[in-house]
CSV table of C-alpha atoms in Angstrom, one decimal:
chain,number,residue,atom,x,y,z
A,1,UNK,CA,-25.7,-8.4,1.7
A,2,UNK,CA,-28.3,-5.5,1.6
A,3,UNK,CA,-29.4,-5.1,-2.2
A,4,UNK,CA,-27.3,-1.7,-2.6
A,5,UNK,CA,-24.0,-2.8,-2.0
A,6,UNK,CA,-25.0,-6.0,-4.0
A,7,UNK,CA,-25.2,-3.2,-6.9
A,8,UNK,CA,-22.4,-1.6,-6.2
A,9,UNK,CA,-20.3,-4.9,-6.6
A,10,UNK,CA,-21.8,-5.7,-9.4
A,11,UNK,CA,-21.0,-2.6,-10.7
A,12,UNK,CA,-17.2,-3.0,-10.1
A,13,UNK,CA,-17.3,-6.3,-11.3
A,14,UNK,CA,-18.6,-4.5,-14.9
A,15,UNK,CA,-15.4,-2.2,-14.4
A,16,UNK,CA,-13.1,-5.0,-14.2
A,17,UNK,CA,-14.4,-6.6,-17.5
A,18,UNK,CA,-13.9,-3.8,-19.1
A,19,UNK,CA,-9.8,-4.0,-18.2
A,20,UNK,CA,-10.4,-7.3,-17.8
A,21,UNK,CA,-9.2,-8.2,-14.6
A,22,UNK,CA,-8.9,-11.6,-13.0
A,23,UNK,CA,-9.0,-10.1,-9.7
A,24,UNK,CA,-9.0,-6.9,-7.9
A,25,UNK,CA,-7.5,-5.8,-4.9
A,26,UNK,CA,-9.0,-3.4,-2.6
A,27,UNK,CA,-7.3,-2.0,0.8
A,28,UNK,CA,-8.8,1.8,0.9
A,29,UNK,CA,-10.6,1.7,4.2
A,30,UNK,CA,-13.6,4.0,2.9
A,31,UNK,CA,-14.1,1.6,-0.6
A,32,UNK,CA,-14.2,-1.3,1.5
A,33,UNK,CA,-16.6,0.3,3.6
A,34,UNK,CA,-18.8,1.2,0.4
A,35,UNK,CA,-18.6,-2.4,-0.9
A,36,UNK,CA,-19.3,-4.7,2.1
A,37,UNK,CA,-20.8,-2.0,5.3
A,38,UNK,CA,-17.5,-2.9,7.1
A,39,UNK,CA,-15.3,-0.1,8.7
A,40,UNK,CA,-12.1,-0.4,10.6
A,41,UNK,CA,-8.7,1.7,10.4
A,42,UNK,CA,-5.9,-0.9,9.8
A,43,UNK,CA,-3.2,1.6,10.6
A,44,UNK,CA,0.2,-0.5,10.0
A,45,UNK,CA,-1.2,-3.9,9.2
A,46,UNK,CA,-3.1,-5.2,6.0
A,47,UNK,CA,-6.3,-4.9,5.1
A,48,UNK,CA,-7.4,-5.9,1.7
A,49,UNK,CA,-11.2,-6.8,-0.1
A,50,UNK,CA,-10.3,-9.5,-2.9
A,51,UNK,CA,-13.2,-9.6,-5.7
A,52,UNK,CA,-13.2,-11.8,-8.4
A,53,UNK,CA,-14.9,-11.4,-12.2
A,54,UNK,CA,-17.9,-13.7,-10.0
A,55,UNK,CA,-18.6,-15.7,-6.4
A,56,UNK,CA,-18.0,-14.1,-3.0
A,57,UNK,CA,-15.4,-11.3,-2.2
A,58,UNK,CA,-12.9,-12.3,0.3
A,59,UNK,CA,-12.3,-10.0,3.2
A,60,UNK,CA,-8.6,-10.3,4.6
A,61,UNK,CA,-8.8,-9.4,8.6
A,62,UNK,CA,-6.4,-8.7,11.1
A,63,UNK,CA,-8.5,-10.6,14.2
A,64,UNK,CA,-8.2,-6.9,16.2
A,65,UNK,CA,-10.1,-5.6,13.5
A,66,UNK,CA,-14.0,-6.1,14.0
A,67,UNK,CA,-16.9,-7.2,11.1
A,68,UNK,CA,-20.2,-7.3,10.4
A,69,UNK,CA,-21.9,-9.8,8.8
A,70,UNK,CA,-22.3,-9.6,4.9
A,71,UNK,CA,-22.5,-11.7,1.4
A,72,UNK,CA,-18.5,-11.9,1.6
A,73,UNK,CA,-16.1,-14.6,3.1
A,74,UNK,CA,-13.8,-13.4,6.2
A,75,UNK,CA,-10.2,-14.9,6.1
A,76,UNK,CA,-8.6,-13.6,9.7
A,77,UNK,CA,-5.1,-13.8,10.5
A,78,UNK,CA,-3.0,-13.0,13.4
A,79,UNK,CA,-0.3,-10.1,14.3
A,80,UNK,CA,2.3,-13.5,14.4
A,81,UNK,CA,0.8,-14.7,10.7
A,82,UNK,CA,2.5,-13.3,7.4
A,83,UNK,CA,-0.6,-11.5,6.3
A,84,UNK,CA,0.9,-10.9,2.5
A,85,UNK,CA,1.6,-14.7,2.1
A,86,UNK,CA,-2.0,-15.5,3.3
A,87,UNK,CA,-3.2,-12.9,0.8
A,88,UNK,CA,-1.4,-14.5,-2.2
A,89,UNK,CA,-2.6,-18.4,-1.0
A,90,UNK,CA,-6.4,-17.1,-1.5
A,91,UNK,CA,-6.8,-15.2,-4.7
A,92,UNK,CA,-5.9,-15.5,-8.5
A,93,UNK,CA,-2.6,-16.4,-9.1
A,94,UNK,CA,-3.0,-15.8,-13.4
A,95,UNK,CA,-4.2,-13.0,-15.5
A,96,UNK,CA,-4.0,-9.3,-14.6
A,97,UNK,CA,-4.4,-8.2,-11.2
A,98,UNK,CA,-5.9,-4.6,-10.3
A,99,UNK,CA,-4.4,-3.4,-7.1
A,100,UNK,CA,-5.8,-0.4,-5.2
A,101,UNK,CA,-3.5,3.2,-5.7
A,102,UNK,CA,-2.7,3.1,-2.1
A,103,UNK,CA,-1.2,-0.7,-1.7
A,104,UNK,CA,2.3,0.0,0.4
A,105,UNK,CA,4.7,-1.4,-1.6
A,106,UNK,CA,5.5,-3.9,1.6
A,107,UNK,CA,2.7,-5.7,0.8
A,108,UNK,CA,2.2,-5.4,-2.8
A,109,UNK,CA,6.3,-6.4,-3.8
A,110,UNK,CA,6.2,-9.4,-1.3
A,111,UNK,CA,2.9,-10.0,-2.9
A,112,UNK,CA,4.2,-9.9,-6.6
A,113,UNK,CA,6.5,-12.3,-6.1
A,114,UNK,CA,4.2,-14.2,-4.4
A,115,UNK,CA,2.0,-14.8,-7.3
A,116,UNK,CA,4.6,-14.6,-9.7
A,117,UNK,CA,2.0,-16.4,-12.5
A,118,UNK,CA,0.1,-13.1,-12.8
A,119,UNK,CA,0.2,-9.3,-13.9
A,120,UNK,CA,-0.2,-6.4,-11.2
A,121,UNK,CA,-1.4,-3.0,-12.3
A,122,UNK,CA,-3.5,0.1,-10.6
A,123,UNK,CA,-7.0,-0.9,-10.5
A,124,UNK,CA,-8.6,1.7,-8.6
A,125,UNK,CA,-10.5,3.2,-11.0
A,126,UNK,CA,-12.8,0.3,-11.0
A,127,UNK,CA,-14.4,1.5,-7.2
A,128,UNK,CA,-13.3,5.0,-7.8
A,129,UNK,CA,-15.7,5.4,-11.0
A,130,UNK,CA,-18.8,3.6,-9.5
A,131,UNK,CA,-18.2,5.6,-6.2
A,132,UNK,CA,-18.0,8.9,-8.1
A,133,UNK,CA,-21.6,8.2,-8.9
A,134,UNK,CA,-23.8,8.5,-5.9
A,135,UNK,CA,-26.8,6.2,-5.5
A,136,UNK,CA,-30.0,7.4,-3.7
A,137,UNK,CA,-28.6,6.5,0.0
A,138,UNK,CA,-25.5,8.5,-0.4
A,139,UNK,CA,-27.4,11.6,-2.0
A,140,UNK,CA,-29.4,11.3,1.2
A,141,UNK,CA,-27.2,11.6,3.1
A,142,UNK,CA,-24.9,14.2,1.3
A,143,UNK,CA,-27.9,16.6,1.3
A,144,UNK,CA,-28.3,16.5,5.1
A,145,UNK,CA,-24.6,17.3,5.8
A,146,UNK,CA,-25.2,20.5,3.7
A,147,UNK,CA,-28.7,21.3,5.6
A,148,UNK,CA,-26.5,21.0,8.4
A,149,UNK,CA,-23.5,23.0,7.2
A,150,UNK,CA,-25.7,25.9,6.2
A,151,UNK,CA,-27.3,26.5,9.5
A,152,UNK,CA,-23.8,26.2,10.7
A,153,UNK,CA,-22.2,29.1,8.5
A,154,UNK,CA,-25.2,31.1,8.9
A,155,UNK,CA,-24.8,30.7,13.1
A,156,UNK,CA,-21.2,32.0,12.4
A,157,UNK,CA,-21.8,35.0,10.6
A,158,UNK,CA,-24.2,35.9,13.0
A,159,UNK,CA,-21.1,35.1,15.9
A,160,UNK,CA,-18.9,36.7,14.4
A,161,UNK,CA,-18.3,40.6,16.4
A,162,UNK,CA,-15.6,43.2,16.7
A,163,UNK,CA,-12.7,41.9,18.0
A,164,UNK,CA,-12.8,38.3,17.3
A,165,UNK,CA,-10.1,36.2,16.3
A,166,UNK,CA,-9.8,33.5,13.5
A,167,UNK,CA,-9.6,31.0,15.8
A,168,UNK,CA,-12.3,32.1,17.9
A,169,UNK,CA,-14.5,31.5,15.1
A,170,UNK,CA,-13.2,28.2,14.1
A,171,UNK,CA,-13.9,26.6,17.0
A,172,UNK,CA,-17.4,28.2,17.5
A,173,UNK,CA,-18.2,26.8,14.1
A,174,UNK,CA,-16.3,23.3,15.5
A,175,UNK,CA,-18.9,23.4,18.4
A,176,UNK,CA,-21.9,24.2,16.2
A,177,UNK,CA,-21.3,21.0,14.2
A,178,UNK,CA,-21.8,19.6,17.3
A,179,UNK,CA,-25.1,20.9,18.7
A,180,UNK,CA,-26.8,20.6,15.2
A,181,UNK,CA,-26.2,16.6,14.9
A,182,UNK,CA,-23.1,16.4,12.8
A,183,UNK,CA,-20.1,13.6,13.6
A,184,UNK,CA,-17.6,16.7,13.3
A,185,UNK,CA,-15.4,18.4,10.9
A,186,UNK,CA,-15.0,16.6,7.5
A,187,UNK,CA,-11.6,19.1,7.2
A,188,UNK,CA,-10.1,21.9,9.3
A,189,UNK,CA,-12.0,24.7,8.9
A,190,UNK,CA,-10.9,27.7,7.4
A,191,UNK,CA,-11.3,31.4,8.8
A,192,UNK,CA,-9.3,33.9,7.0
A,193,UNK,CA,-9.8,37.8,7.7
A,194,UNK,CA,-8.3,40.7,4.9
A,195,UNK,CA,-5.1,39.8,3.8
A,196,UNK,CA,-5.2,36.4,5.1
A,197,UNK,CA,-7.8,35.6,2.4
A,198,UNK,CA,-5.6,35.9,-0.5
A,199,UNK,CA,-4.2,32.5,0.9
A,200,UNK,CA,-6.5,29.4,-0.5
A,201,UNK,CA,-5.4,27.3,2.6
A,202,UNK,CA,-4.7,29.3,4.9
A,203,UNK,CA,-4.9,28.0,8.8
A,204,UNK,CA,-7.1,30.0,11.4
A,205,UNK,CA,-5.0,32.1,13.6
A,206,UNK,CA,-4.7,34.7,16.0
A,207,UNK,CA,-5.9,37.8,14.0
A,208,UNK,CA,-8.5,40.2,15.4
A,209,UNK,CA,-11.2,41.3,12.6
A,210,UNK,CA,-11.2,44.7,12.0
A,211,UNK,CA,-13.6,47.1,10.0
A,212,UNK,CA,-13.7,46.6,6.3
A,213,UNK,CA,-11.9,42.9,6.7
A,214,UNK,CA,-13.7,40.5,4.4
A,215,UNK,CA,-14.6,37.4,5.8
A,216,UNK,CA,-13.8,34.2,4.1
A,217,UNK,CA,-15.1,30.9,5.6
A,218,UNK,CA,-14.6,27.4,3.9
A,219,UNK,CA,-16.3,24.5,5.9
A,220,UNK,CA,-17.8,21.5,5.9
A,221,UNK,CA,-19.4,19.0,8.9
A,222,UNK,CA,-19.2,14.9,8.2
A,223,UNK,CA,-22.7,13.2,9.2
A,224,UNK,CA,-22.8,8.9,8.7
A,225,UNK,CA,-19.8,8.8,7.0
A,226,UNK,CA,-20.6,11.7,4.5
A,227,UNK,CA,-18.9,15.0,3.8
A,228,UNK,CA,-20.0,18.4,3.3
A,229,UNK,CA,-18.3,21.5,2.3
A,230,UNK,CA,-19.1,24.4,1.3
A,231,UNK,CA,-17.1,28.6,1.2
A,232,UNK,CA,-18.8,32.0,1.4
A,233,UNK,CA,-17.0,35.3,1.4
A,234,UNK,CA,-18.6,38.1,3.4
A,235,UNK,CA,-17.1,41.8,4.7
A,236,UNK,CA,-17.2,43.2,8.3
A,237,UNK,CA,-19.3,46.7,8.1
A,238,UNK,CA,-17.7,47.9,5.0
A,239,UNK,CA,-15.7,47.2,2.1
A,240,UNK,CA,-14.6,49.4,-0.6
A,241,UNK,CA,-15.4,49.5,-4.1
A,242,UNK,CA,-12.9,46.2,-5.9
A,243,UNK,CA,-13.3,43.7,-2.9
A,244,UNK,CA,-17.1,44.3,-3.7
A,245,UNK,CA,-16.3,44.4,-7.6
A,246,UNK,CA,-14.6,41.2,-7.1
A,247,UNK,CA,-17.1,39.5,-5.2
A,248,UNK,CA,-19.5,39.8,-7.7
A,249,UNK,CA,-17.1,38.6,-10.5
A,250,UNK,CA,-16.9,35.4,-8.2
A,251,UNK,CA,-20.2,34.7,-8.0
A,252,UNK,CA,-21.3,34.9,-10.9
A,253,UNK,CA,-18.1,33.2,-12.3
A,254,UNK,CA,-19.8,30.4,-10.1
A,255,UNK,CA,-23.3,30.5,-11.2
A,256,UNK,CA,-22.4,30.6,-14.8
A,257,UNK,CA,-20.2,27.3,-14.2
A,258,UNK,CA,-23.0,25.6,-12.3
A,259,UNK,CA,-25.5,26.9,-15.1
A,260,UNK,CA,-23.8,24.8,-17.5
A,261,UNK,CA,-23.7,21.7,-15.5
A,262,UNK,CA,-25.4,18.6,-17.3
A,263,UNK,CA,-24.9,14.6,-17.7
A,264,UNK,CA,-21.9,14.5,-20.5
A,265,UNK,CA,-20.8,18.0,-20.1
A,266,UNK,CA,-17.0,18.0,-20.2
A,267,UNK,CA,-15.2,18.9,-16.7
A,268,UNK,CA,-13.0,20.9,-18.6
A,269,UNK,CA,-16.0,23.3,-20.1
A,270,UNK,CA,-17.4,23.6,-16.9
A,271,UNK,CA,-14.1,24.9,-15.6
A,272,UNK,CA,-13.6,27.2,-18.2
A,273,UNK,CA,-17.2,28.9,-17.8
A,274,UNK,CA,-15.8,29.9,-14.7
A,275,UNK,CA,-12.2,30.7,-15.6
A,276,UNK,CA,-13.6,32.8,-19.0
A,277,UNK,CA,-15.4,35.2,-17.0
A,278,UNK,CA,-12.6,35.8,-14.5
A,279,UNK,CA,-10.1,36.1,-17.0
A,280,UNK,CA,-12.3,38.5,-18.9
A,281,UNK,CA,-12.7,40.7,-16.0
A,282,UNK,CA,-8.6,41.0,-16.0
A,283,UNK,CA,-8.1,38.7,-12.7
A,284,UNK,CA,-7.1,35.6,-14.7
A,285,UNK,CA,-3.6,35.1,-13.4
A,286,UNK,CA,-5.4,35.8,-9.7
A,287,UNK,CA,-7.6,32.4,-10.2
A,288,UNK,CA,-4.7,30.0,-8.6
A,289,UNK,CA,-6.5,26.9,-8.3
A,290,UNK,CA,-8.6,24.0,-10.6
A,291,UNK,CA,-12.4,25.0,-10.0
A,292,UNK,CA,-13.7,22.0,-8.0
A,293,UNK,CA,-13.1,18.4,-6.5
A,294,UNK,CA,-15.2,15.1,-5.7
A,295,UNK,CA,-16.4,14.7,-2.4
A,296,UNK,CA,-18.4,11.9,-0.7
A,297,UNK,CA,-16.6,9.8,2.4
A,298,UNK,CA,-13.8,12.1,2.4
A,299,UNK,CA,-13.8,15.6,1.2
A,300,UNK,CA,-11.8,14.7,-1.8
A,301,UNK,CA,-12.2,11.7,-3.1
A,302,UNK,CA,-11.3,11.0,-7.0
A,303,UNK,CA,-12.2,13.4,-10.5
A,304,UNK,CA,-11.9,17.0,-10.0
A,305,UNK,CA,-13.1,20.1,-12.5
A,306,UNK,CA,-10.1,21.2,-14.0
A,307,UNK,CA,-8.8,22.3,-17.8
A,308,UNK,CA,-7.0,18.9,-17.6
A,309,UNK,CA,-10.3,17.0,-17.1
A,310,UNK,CA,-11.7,15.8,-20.4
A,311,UNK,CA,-14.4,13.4,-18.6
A,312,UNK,CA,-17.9,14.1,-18.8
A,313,UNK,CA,-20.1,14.8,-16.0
A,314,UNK,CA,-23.0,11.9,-15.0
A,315,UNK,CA,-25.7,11.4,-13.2
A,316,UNK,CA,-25.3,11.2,-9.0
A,317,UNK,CA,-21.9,12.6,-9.2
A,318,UNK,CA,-21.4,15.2,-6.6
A,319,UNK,CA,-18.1,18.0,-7.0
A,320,UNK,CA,-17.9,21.2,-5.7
A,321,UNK,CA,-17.4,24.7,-7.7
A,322,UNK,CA,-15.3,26.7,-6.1
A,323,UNK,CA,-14.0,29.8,-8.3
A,324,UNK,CA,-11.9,32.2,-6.1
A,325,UNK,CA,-9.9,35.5,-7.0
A,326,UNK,CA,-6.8,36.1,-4.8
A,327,UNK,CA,-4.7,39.1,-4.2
A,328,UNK,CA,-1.7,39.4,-2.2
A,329,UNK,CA,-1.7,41.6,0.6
A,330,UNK,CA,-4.7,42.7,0.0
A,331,UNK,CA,-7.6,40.0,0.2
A,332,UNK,CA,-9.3,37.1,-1.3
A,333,UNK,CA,-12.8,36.1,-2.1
A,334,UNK,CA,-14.0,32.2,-3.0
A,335,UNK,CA,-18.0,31.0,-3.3
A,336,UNK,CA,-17.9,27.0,-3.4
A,337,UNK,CA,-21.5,25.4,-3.5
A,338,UNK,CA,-21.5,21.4,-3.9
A,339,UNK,CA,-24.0,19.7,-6.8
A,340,UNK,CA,-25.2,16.7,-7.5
A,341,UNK,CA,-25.6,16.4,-11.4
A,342,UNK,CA,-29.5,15.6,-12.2
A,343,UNK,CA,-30.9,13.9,-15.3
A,344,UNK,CA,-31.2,17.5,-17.2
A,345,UNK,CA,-28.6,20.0,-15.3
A,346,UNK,CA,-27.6,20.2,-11.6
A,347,UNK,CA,-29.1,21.0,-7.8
A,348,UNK,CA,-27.1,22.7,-5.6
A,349,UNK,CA,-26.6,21.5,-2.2
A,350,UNK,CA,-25.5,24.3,-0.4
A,351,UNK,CA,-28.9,26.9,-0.5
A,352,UNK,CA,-27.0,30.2,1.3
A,353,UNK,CA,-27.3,33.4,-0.5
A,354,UNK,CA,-23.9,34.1,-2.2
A,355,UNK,CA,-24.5,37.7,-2.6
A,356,UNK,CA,-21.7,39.7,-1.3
A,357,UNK,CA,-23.1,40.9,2.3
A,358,UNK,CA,-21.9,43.0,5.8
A,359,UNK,CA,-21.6,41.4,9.1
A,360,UNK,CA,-22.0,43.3,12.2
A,361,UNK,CA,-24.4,45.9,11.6
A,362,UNK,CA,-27.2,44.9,14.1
């Protein structure tokens, strides 16, 4: 097993004494991925990584699935086998049992009474905490999925013309992942013109940009396995006087959180230095959303920034800030840069200016 996912296990395995755990069952594709290099999509069938408190993990395989070689001990079994049985034969069967959050319940209540000697509870905090803290590989390759997602939102602005559609946009933006070396999208991306703004989530559609539209794009390309994402807000020729008001109460709503950014600074005050300053500017109520989320093999993977959040920030961890203003009808504006939280304060992976700006005056 190559020496970083050696660390990484040995890692978990510090997690589980903590609770301790006599065992610990994994069957999120991505975490197995993290501990052992192996990837497959098990769809329907089971697919579990059993570590113990020491010795070798034991990989549970469907023989369809494929695997690499690794410091871990294979255990296949067959579409005709009962996989849950063979699962409950080969690990623990005393003491307290973590089981991933996303065990179905058709193999984990088969399973419990299976191994009826021992105590099941959720265990994924044990990957999810060491995951949340990137090691030098993973910044690696986080930081090149942003290089690659700024060149990509800059190409759109410069697409983007009168009389272009949403859509049109989207999949230019789809195709430029593409030709600049990324795997594709690491979510749908968003497009939203004027009024469609003012909707967080809203989905790319048919409406043509007109003069004095703003422009919101939230995006993000996935390159080896990694995820990038980041939003800018810009307005098409024009804009009058509170879209450009508001824009600047965004940004700086997001600098001031990222500002504050440092190894055992609470999630919940970084959310605040953002929420504070949009509240103070009378928008409060307009700020609909928790400030940012964890991102890494998916675009959202555990811990968020959010007043409910009373975890400190650490080292390698990489979330997004994401402050937005939204009004009905009218428009919406949202500047999300992702970090990666340093040994004194933060860097910011995404290095697009986030002044408000006009497209389509060349």
């Amino acid at each position: 097993m190559d020496n970083f996912f050696e660390a990484r296990l040995e890692k978990v395995r510090a997690e589980m004494a903590t609770k301790r755990l006599s065992g610990l069952i994994i069957c999120d594709p991505q975490s197995i991925f993290y501990l052992t290099g192996v990837k497959n999509e098990p769809y329907e069938r089971l697919y579990a990584l059993f570590i113990a408190p020491s010795g070798r993990p034991k990989l549970f395989l469907n023989r369809l699935f494929t695997c690499t070689d690794g410091d871990f001990d294979v255990i296949w079994y067959n579409d005709t086998d009962d996989a849950t049985k063979i699962l409950a034969q080969n690990i623990v069967q005393t003491g307290v049992i973590g089981v991933d959050k996303i065990f179905p319940a058709r193999f984990l209540i088969p399973l419990m009474i299976g191994v009826k000697g021992a105590k099941f509870l959720v265990g994924s905090a044990c990957v999810d905490s060491v995951r949340a803290c990137k090691d030098e590989k993973e910044q690696l390759l986080m930081k090149e999925a942003s290089r690659i997602n700024d060149i990509c939102i800059q190409r759109a602005f410069d697409f983007i013309r009168e009389g272009i559609t949403e859509v049109e946009v989207a999949d230019y933006i789809r195709a430029c992942f593409r030709e600049e070396g990324a795997d594709g999208e690491s979510f749908d991306t968003i497009v939203s013109f004027g009024a469609n703004a003012a909707d967080p989530h809203h989905e790319p559609d048919r409406t043509v940009l007109k003069d004095g539209d703003c422009v919101l794009i939230d995006m993000g390309c996935k390159k080896d396995g990694y995820c990038a994402d980041m939003t800018r807000t810009a307005f098409f020729r024009s804009a009058d006087d509170e879209a450009v008001k508001i824009h600047d109460i965004v940004r700086q709503a997001n600098e001031k959180a990222e500002s504050i950014i440092a190894p055992g600074v609470k999630f919940a005050d970084i959310d605040a230095a953002a929420r504070d300053i949009i509240s103070a500017a009378g928008y409060g109520e307009h700020f609909t959303h928790r400030l940012g989320h964890f991102i890494g093999q998916s675009e959202h993977e555990s811990g968020d920034v959010s007043a409910a959040n009373q975890e400190s920030a650490k080292e390698g961890m990489i979330f997004s800030i994401e402050p937005g203003i939204y009004l009905p009808g009218k428009f919406g504006v949202r500047i999300e840069d992702l970090v990666l939280v340093t040994a004194n304060g933060c860097q910011r992976l995404n290095l697009v200016d986030k002044h408000y700006h006009f497209l389509g005056l060349k």
